Amino acid sequence: MHDGSWFSHFAKKAAHLCGRPLSFVAAVGVIVVWAVSGPLYGFSDTWQLIINTGTTIVTFLMVFLIQNTQNRDTEAIQLKLDELIRATKGAHNALLDLEELEEDTLDRFRAKYEALAKAARRKPPDRDPGAEPADT
């Protein structure tokens, strides 16, 4: 079902593996080994440079992997929401693909829905007056 590019497949696998507890333990292990080796190298500049360079490279690469995964997940969520809007009777189809609109158009939609929410809060509830208020 998924053809996907090699990078998408790799990014998904890497993000999945890096989010595991064992990966965290391995990273802590590297730091511990580095710290323990400090006295052996006299806490030299080279010793410090090793951890700085290593963590910088890993961080730099992980940014791209995480961003790829986030982009894919966000797109999937947006498509699912679009389908729910499309399939729900009485829903406003103008809200489909909302994330593609310009900022000023989004602001107008937001203002409209904030006004609707404010009006709904002023309206007396359609439920038992002794019931707990809904979470907001």
CSV table of C-alpha atoms in Angstrom, one decimal, residues 10-74:
chain,number,residue,atom,x,y,z
A,10,PHE,CA,14.2,5.7,6.4
A,11,ALA,CA,13.0,8.8,8.3
A,12,LYS,CA,9.9,6.9,9.6
A,13,LYS,CA,12.1,3.9,10.7
A,14,ALA,CA,14.8,6.2,12.3
A,15,ALA,CA,12.2,8.3,14.1
A,16,HIS,CA,10.5,5.2,15.4
A,17,LEU,CA,13.8,3.7,16.6
A,18,CYS,CA,15.1,6.9,18.1
A,19,GLY,CA,11.9,7.4,20.1
A,20,ARG,CA,12.5,4.1,21.9
A,21,PRO,CA,13.7,3.9,25.5
A,22,LEU,CA,16.7,1.8,24.4
A,23,SER,CA,17.9,4.6,22.2
A,24,PHE,CA,17.7,7.0,25.1
A,25,VAL,CA,19.7,4.6,27.3
A,26,ALA,CA,22.3,4.2,24.5
A,27,ALA,CA,22.6,8.0,24.3
A,28,VAL,CA,23.1,8.2,28.0
A,29,GLY,CA,25.6,5.4,27.8
A,30,VAL,CA,27.6,7.4,25.2
A,31,ILE,CA,27.6,10.4,27.5
A,32,VAL,CA,28.7,8.3,30.5
A,33,VAL,CA,31.6,6.7,28.5
A,34,TRP,CA,32.6,10.2,27.3
A,35,ALA,CA,32.5,11.6,30.9
A,36,VAL,CA,34.4,8.7,32.4
A,37,SER,CA,37.1,9.1,29.7
A,38,GLY,CA,37.6,12.7,30.7
A,39,PRO,CA,40.4,12.0,33.2
A,40,LEU,CA,42.2,9.7,30.7
A,41,TYR,CA,42.4,12.6,28.3
A,42,GLY,CA,43.0,15.3,30.9
A,43,PHE,CA,39.7,16.9,30.0
A,44,SER,CA,41.4,18.3,27.0
A,45,ASP,CA,39.9,20.5,24.3
A,46,THR,CA,39.9,17.6,21.9
A,47,TRP,CA,38.0,15.5,24.5
A,48,GLN,CA,35.4,18.2,24.7
A,49,LEU,CA,35.3,18.7,20.9
A,50,ILE,CA,34.4,15.1,20.4
A,51,ILE,CA,31.1,15.3,22.3
A,52,ASN,CA,30.3,18.7,20.9
A,53,THR,CA,30.8,17.6,17.4
A,54,GLY,CA,29.0,14.3,17.8
A,55,THR,CA,26.0,15.9,19.4
A,56,THR,CA,25.8,18.7,16.9
A,57,ILE,CA,25.9,16.2,14.0
A,58,VAL,CA,23.3,14.0,15.5
A,59,THR,CA,21.0,16.9,16.3
A,60,PHE,CA,21.4,18.4,12.9
A,61,LEU,CA,20.4,15.1,11.2
A,62,MET,CA,17.6,14.4,13.6
A,63,VAL,CA,16.0,17.8,12.8
A,64,PHE,CA,15.4,16.6,9.2
A,65,LEU,CA,14.2,13.2,10.2
A,66,ILE,CA,11.8,14.6,12.7
A,67,GLN,CA,10.5,17.3,10.4
A,68,ASN,CA,9.9,14.7,7.6
A,69,THR,CA,7.9,12.6,10.1
A,70,GLN,CA,6.0,15.6,11.4
A,71,ASN,CA,5.1,16.8,7.9
A,72,ARG,CA,3.8,13.4,6.9
A,73,ASP,CA,1.8,13.0,10.1
A,74,THR,CA,0.3,16.5,9.8
